[in-house]
PDB file of C-alpha atoms in Angstrom:
ATOM      1  CA  UNK A 517     118.141 179.561 118.091  1.00 44.00           C
ATOM      2  CA  UNK A 518     117.729 182.738 120.143  1.00 47.00           C
ATOM      3  CA  UNK A 519     120.599 185.146 120.572  1.00 45.00           C
ATOM      4  CA  UNK A 520     120.606 184.571 124.363  1.00 52.00           C
ATOM      5  CA  UNK A 521     120.955 180.814 123.803  1.00 59.00           C
ATOM      6  CA  UNK A 522     123.854 181.465 121.444  1.00 63.00           C
ATOM      7  CA  UNK A 523     125.622 183.559 124.070  1.00 60.00           C
ATOM      8  CA  UNK A 524     125.389 180.769 126.634  1.00 67.00           C
ATOM      9  CA  UNK A 525     127.268 178.413 124.319  1.00 80.00           C
ATOM     10  CA  UNK A 526     130.585 180.232 124.644  1.00 86.00           C
ATOM     11  CA  UNK A 527     132.806 181.346 127.521  1.00 89.00           C
ATOM     12  CA  UNK A 528     134.605 184.634 127.087  1.00 89.00           C
ATOM     13  CA  UNK A 529     137.439 186.446 128.849  1.00 92.00           C
ATOM     14  CA  UNK A 530     137.390 185.775 132.645  1.00 89.00           C
ATOM     15  CA  UNK A 531     134.792 183.011 132.219  1.00 91.00           C
ATOM     16  CA  UNK A 532     137.463 180.782 130.646  1.00 92.00           C
ATOM     17  CA  UNK A 533     138.688 178.432 133.384  1.00 89.00           C
ATOM     18  CA  UNK A 534     141.504 176.522 131.678  1.00 90.00           C
ATOM     19  CA  UNK A 535     145.100 177.312 132.756  1.00 93.00           C
ATOM     20  CA  UNK A 536     146.269 177.474 129.159  1.00 94.00           C
ATOM     21  CA  UNK A 537     144.599 177.767 125.795  1.00 94.00           C
ATOM     22  CA  UNK A 538     145.386 177.364 122.115  1.00 93.00           C
ATOM     23  CA  UNK A 539     144.877 180.744 120.481  1.00 93.00           C
ATOM     24  CA  UNK A 540     143.840 180.805 116.833  1.00 87.00           C
ATOM     25  CA  UNK A 541     144.665 183.919 114.861  1.00 77.00           C
ATOM     26  CA  UNK A 542     145.471 185.051 111.327  1.00 73.00           C
ATOM     27  CA  UNK A 543     149.145 184.421 112.090  1.00 76.00           C
ATOM     28  CA  UNK A 544     148.485 180.787 113.046  1.00 79.00           C
ATOM     29  CA  UNK A 545     147.976 178.992 116.365  1.00 87.00           C
ATOM     30  CA  UNK A 546     149.946 178.988 119.581  1.00 89.00           C
ATOM     31  CA  UNK A 547     149.509 177.530 123.064  1.00 93.00           C
ATOM     32  CA  UNK A 548     149.919 179.984 125.942  1.00 93.00           C
ATOM     33  CA  UNK A 549     148.751 180.594 129.531  1.00 95.00           C
ATOM     34  CA  UNK A 550     145.213 181.941 129.673  1.00 93.00           C
ATOM     35  CA  UNK A 551     146.227 185.184 131.464  1.00 94.00           C
ATOM     36  CA  UNK A 552     148.649 185.952 128.632  1.00 93.00           C
ATOM     37  CA  UNK A 553     145.962 185.321 126.001  1.00 92.00           C
ATOM     38  CA  UNK A 554     143.587 187.615 127.918  1.00 93.00           C
ATOM     39  CA  UNK A 555     146.259 190.305 128.038  1.00 93.00           C
ATOM     40  CA  UNK A 556     146.795 190.109 124.271  1.00 90.00           C
ATOM     41  CA  UNK A 557     143.039 190.314 123.640  1.00 90.00           C
ATOM     42  CA  UNK A 558     142.687 193.349 125.917  1.00 91.00           C
ATOM     43  CA  UNK A 559     145.656 195.039 124.283  1.00 91.00           C
ATOM     44  CA  UNK A 560     143.907 194.661 120.902  1.00 89.00           C
ATOM     45  CA  UNK A 561     140.618 195.903 122.308  1.00 90.00           C
ATOM     46  CA  UNK A 562     138.962 192.530 121.636  1.00 91.00           C
ATOM     47  CA  UNK A 563     137.670 189.500 123.522  1.00 92.00           C
ATOM     48  CA  UNK A 564     139.072 186.042 124.131  1.00 91.00           C
ATOM     49  CA  UNK A 565     136.326 183.620 123.006  1.00 92.00           C
ATOM     50  CA  UNK A 566     136.465 179.890 123.798  1.00 92.00           C
ATOM     51  CA  UNK A 567     135.276 178.219 120.572  1.00 89.00           C
ATOM     52  CA  UNK A 568     136.235 174.604 121.319  1.00 89.00           C
ATOM     53  CA  UNK A 569     136.074 173.892 125.083  1.00 89.00           C
ATOM     54  CA  UNK A 570     136.539 170.108 124.778  1.00 88.00           C
ATOM     55  CA  UNK A 571     139.881 170.330 122.994  1.00 89.00           C
ATOM     56  CA  UNK A 572     143.102 169.876 124.978  1.00 90.00           C
ATOM     57  CA  UNK A 573     143.943 172.634 125.571  1.00 92.00           C
ATOM     58  CA  UNK A 574     140.714 174.524 124.781  1.00 92.00           C
ATOM     59  CA  UNK A 575     140.777 176.479 121.532  1.00 93.00           C
ATOM     60  CA  UNK A 576     140.147 180.218 121.750  1.00 93.00           C
ATOM     61  CA  UNK A 577     139.892 183.042 119.284  1.00 91.00           C
ATOM     62  CA  UNK A 578     140.722 186.706 119.770  1.00 91.00           C
ATOM     63  CA  UNK A 579     137.845 188.599 118.215  1.00 89.00           C
ATOM     64  CA  UNK A 580     135.211 191.211 118.984  1.00 89.00           C
ATOM     65  CA  UNK A 581     132.521 189.170 120.750  1.00 90.00           C
ATOM     66  CA  UNK A 582     129.615 191.059 119.153  1.00 88.00           C
ATOM     67  CA  UNK A 583     131.125 190.437 115.715  1.00 88.00           C
ATOM     68  CA  UNK A 584     131.649 186.770 116.600  1.00 88.00           C
ATOM     69  CA  UNK A 585     127.979 186.331 117.600  1.00 89.00           C
ATOM     70  CA  UNK A 586     126.873 188.060 114.407  1.00 88.00           C
ATOM     71  CA  UNK A 587     128.975 185.682 112.302  1.00 87.00           C
ATOM     72  CA  UNK A 588     127.590 182.634 114.119  1.00 86.00           C
ATOM     73  CA  UNK A 589     124.010 183.813 113.708  1.00 88.00           C
ATOM     74  CA  UNK A 590     124.571 184.515 110.003  1.00 87.00           C
ATOM     75  CA  UNK A 591     126.100 181.051 109.508  1.00 85.00           C
ATOM     76  CA  UNK A 592     123.104 179.393 111.189  1.00 83.00           C
ATOM     77  CA  UNK A 593     120.699 181.258 108.906  1.00 82.00           C
ATOM     78  CA  UNK A 594     122.660 180.178 105.825  1.00 80.00           C
ATOM     79  CA  UNK A 595     122.657 176.537 106.942  1.00 78.00           C
ATOM     80  CA  UNK A 596     118.925 176.665 107.643  1.00 75.00           C
ATOM     81  CA  UNK A 597     118.251 178.177 104.218  1.00 68.00           C
ATOM     82  CA  UNK A 598     120.095 175.305 102.540  1.00 66.00           C
ATOM     83  CA  UNK A 599     118.073 172.651 104.329  1.00 65.00           C
ATOM     84  CA  UNK A 600     115.307 170.998 102.334  1.00 60.00           C
ATOM     85  CA  UNK A 601     112.380 169.630 104.271  1.00 67.00           C
ATOM     86  CA  UNK A 602     111.254 166.314 102.847  1.00 72.00           C
ATOM     87  CA  UNK A 603     107.571 165.525 103.166  1.00 85.00           C
ATOM     88  CA  UNK A 604     105.566 162.448 102.262  1.00 90.00           C
ATOM     89  CA  UNK A 605     102.778 163.210  99.777  1.00 92.00           C
ATOM     90  CA  UNK A 606      99.906 160.765  99.350  1.00 94.00           C
ATOM     91  CA  UNK A 607      98.429 159.703  96.024  1.00 94.00           C
ATOM     92  CA  UNK A 608      95.273 157.617  96.269  1.00 93.00           C
ATOM     93  CA  UNK A 609      93.884 155.339  93.583  1.00 93.00           C
ATOM     94  CA  UNK A 610      90.891 153.079  93.205  1.00 88.00           C
ATOM     95  CA  UNK A 611      91.470 149.590  91.752  1.00 83.00           C
ATOM     96  CA  UNK A 612      89.765 150.636  88.500  1.00 84.00           C
ATOM     97  CA  UNK A 613      91.107 154.176  88.068  1.00 88.00           C
ATOM     98  CA  UNK A 614      90.468 155.517  84.561  1.00 90.00           C
ATOM     99  CA  UNK A 615      93.151 157.104  82.383  1.00 91.00           C
ATOM    100  CA  UNK A 616      92.012 160.686  83.005  1.00 92.00           C
ATOM    101  CA  UNK A 617      92.223 160.238  86.779  1.00 93.00           C
ATOM    102  CA  UNK A 618      95.535 158.391  86.425  1.00 93.00           C
ATOM    103  CA  UNK A 619      97.138 161.162  84.334  1.00 94.00           C
ATOM    104  CA  UNK A 620      95.913 163.778  86.808  1.00 94.00           C
ATOM    105  CA  UNK A 621      97.630 162.031  89.708  1.00 94.00           C
ATOM    106  CA  UNK A 622     100.731 161.192  87.707  1.00 95.00           C
ATOM    107  CA  UNK A 623     101.223 164.907  87.028  1.00 95.00           C
ATOM    108  CA  UNK A 624     100.982 165.795  90.727  1.00 94.00           C
ATOM    109  CA  UNK A 625     103.270 162.950  91.793  1.00 95.00           C
ATOM    110  CA  UNK A 626     105.893 164.167  89.313  1.00 94.00           C
ATOM    111  CA  UNK A 627     105.666 167.672  90.800  1.00 93.00           C
ATOM    112  CA  UNK A 628     106.050 166.297  94.332  1.00 93.00           C
ATOM    113  CA  UNK A 629     109.161 164.298  93.409  1.00 93.00           C
ATOM    114  CA  UNK A 630     110.734 167.210  91.543  1.00 91.00           C
ATOM    115  CA  UNK A 631     110.255 169.320  94.691  1.00 88.00           C
ATOM    116  CA  UNK A 632     112.220 166.724  96.673  1.00 87.00           C
ATOM    117  CA  UNK A 633     109.287 165.076  98.453  1.00 91.00           C
ATOM    118  CA  UNK A 634     108.540 161.371  98.765  1.00 93.00           C
ATOM    119  CA  UNK A 635     105.369 159.904  97.310  1.00 95.00           C
ATOM    120  CA  UNK A 636     103.193 157.333  99.051  1.00 94.00           C
ATOM    121  CA  UNK A 637     100.973 155.845  96.366  1.00 94.00           C
ATOM    122  CA  UNK A 638      98.248 153.456  97.409  1.00 94.00           C
ATOM    123  CA  UNK A 639      95.202 151.667  96.058  1.00 93.00           C
ATOM    124  CA  UNK A 640      92.206 151.546  98.398  1.00 91.00           C
ATOM    125  CA  UNK A 641      89.909 148.552  98.053  1.00 89.00           C
ATOM    126  CA  UNK A 642      86.297 149.045  99.135  1.00 83.00           C
ATOM    127  CA  UNK A 643      84.224 146.016 100.035  1.00 80.00           C
ATOM    128  CA  UNK A 644      84.389 143.294  97.396  1.00 79.00           C
ATOM    129  CA  UNK A 645      86.784 145.311  95.221  1.00 75.00           C
ATOM    130  CA  UNK A 646      89.584 143.451  97.044  1.00 76.00           C
ATOM    131  CA  UNK A 647      89.196 140.811  94.310  1.00 78.00           C
ATOM    132  CA  UNK A 648      90.974 143.313  92.049  1.00 76.00           C
ATOM    133  CA  UNK A 649      94.162 143.336  94.155  1.00 83.00           C
ATOM    134  CA  UNK A 650      96.238 142.065  91.213  1.00 87.00           C
ATOM    135  CA  UNK A 651      94.900 144.914  89.112  1.00 88.00           C
ATOM    136  CA  UNK A 652      95.873 147.337  91.875  1.00 88.00           C
ATOM    137  CA  UNK A 653      99.437 146.026  91.903  1.00 90.00           C
ATOM    138  CA  UNK A 654      99.672 146.418  88.124  1.00 90.00           C
ATOM    139  CA  UNK A 655      98.466 149.995  88.473  1.00 91.00           C
ATOM    140  CA  UNK A 656     101.120 150.860  91.079  1.00 92.00           C
ATOM    141  CA  UNK A 657     103.915 149.262  89.077  1.00 92.00           C
ATOM    142  CA  UNK A 658     102.828 151.194  85.995  1.00 92.00           C
ATOM    143  CA  UNK A 659     102.811 154.349  88.114  1.00 94.00           C
ATOM    144  CA  UNK A 660     106.383 153.716  89.306  1.00 93.00           C
ATOM    145  CA  UNK A 661     107.512 153.004  85.767  1.00 93.00           C
ATOM    146  CA  UNK A 662     106.035 156.281  84.479  1.00 93.00           C
ATOM    147  CA  UNK A 663     107.940 158.164  87.199  1.00 94.00           C
ATOM    148  CA  UNK A 664     111.268 156.366  86.912  1.00 92.00           C
ATOM    149  CA  UNK A 665     113.010 159.448  85.447  1.00 92.00           C
ATOM    150  CA  UNK A 666     112.342 161.472  88.623  1.00 93.00           C
ATOM    151  CA  UNK A 667     111.793 158.814  91.318  1.00 93.00           C
ATOM    152  CA  UNK A 668     113.057 155.490  92.609  1.00 92.00           C
ATOM    153  CA  UNK A 669     110.985 152.814  94.328  1.00 92.00           C
ATOM    154  CA  UNK A 670     111.832 152.548  98.028  1.00 89.00           C
ATOM    155  CA  UNK A 671     109.172 149.983  98.882  1.00 85.00           C
ATOM    156  CA  UNK A 672     107.436 147.720  96.411  1.00 89.00           C
ATOM    157  CA  UNK A 673     103.609 147.384  96.508  1.00 90.00           C
ATOM    158  CA  UNK A 674     102.440 145.695  99.689  1.00 90.00           C
ATOM    159  CA  UNK A 675      98.880 144.868 100.728  1.00 89.00           C
ATOM    160  CA  UNK A 676      97.995 145.783 104.293  1.00 88.00           C
ATOM    161  CA  UNK A 677      94.323 145.486 105.132  1.00 86.00           C
ATOM    162  CA  UNK A 678      92.341 147.336 102.464  1.00 88.00           C
ATOM    163  CA  UNK A 679      95.342 149.258 101.149  1.00 89.00           C
ATOM    164  CA  UNK A 680      98.106 148.310  98.761  1.00 92.00           C
ATOM    165  CA  UNK A 681     100.927 150.793  99.292  1.00 94.00           C
ATOM    166  CA  UNK A 682     104.153 151.704  97.504  1.00 93.00           C
ATOM    167  CA  UNK A 683     106.757 154.378  98.343  1.00 95.00           C
ATOM    168  CA  UNK A 684     108.719 156.376  95.766  1.00 94.00           C
ATOM    169  CA  UNK A 685     111.642 158.663  96.700  1.00 93.00           C
ATOM    170  CA  UNK A 686     112.999 161.540  94.592  1.00 92.00           C
ATOM    171  CA  UNK A 687     116.146 160.885  92.567  1.00 86.00           C
ATOM    172  CA  UNK A 688     117.413 164.426  93.025  1.00 73.00           C
ATOM    173  CA  UNK A 689     117.316 166.731  96.047  1.00 58.00           C
ATOM    174  CA  UNK A 690     116.586 170.279  94.853  1.00 55.00           C
ATOM    175  CA  UNK A 691     117.824 173.510  96.392  1.00 49.00           C
ATOM    176  CA  UNK A 692     115.671 174.772  99.237  1.00 47.00           C
ATOM    177  CA  UNK A 693     112.291 176.088  98.279  1.00 47.00           C
ATOM    178  CA  UNK A 694     108.897 176.199  99.918  1.00 45.00           C
ATOM    179  CA  UNK A 695     106.572 173.404  98.923  1.00 42.00           C
ATOM    180  CA  UNK A 696     102.825 173.329  99.196  1.00 45.00           C
ATOM    181  CA  UNK A 697     101.395 170.601 101.393  1.00 43.00           C
ATOM    182  CA  UNK A 698      98.651 168.742  99.638  1.00 46.00           C
ATOM    183  CA  UNK A 699      97.193 165.268  99.239  1.00 48.00           C
ATOM    184  CA  UNK A 700      95.765 164.113  95.962  1.00 53.00           C
ATOM    185  CA  UNK A 701      92.692 161.935  96.473  1.00 50.00           C
ATOM    186  CA  UNK A 702      90.295 160.840  93.786  1.00 46.00           C
ATOM    187  CA  UNK A 703      90.254 163.403  90.952  1.00 46.00           C
ATOM    188  CA  UNK A 704      86.889 164.935  90.090  1.00 45.00           C
ATOM    189  CA  UNK A 705      85.110 162.863  87.485  1.00 44.00           C
ATOM    190  CA  UNK A 706      85.005 164.740  84.191  1.00 43.00           C
ATOM    191  CA  UNK A 707      83.464 163.841  80.910  1.00 40.00           C
ATOM    192  CA  UNK A 708      86.041 162.207  78.696  1.00 41.00           C
ATOM    193  CA  UNK A 709      85.742 163.367  75.102  1.00 45.00           C
ATOM    194  CA  UNK A 710      86.426 161.221  72.089  1.00 42.00           C
ATOM    195  CA  UNK A 711      90.040 162.289  71.917  1.00 44.00           C
ATOM    196  CA  UNK A 712      90.597 161.256  75.536  1.00 47.00           C
ATOM    197  CA  UNK A 713      88.862 157.962  74.871  1.00 44.00           C
ATOM    198  CA  UNK A 714      91.530 157.215  72.316  1.00 42.00           C
ATOM    199  CA  UNK A 715      94.057 157.403  75.158  1.00 46.00           C
ATOM    200  CA  UNK A 716      92.277 154.695  77.128  1.00 47.00           C
ATOM    201  CA  UNK A 717      94.600 152.032  75.815  1.00 43.00           C
ATOM    202  CA  UNK A 718      96.647 150.800  78.781  1.00 44.00           C
ATOM    203  CA  UNK A 719     100.305 151.775  78.739  1.00 47.00           C
ATOM    204  CA  UNK A 720     102.996 149.133  78.829  1.00 48.00           C
ATOM    205  CA  UNK A 721     104.899 148.901  82.079  1.00 47.00           C
ATOM    206  CA  UNK A 722     107.913 147.150  83.470  1.00 51.00           C
ATOM    207  CA  UNK A 723     108.510 146.110  87.080  1.00 46.00           C
ATOM    208  CA  UNK A 724     110.894 148.661  88.626  1.00 53.00           C
ATOM    209  CA  UNK A 725     113.731 147.519  90.818  1.00 49.00           C
ATOM    210  CA  UNK A 726     114.699 148.970  94.162  1.00 49.00           C
ATOM    211  CA  UNK A 727     118.054 150.742  93.974  1.00 51.00           C
ATOM    212  CA  UNK A 728     120.858 148.729  95.451  1.00 46.00           C
ATOM    213  CA  UNK A 729     119.511 145.324  94.426  1.00 44.00           C
TER     214      UNK A 729
END
């Protein structure tokens, strides 16, 4: 918000139209005619600022207007800094994704969730690969199970056209920090050595439940 916009939000001194106002000060609050409140503010070398115009009577504060605007601007910056922008990150699988590719995407999905972002995981079926839709569902459920310590399933796997999609939300919302926008598609195919081949055994999985059920 620009400083000029902030100024237009508040009436001060002679701009205040109410006949009486509730004045808030360090000593407490008191209702008095507006001219009297203006006189007190002028006597103190300060301004009468209307901070709650919809109250009956309107609430005003006796304060230096420049100081008041500075405080409001500082408060807005602090609130903005505390806000965490949630983004949806996509993780794409094939119906026959190998373990190396799976582990690569699992790592990135974990990072996304820990940063406070949602994950949209989906299996894309090309041509006749749609016959492996059951295998795709198993893959997504395994994926959700492996992320259950950092994420919760918002939407169970659902087949729409050539995509089977599932949404996972973060369990914790972190303090504000900048996140890098990226989409993980198919990982580059790399030669799998003998040690990696040993890991090819499929992990056990359990069907996750949606929170609240």
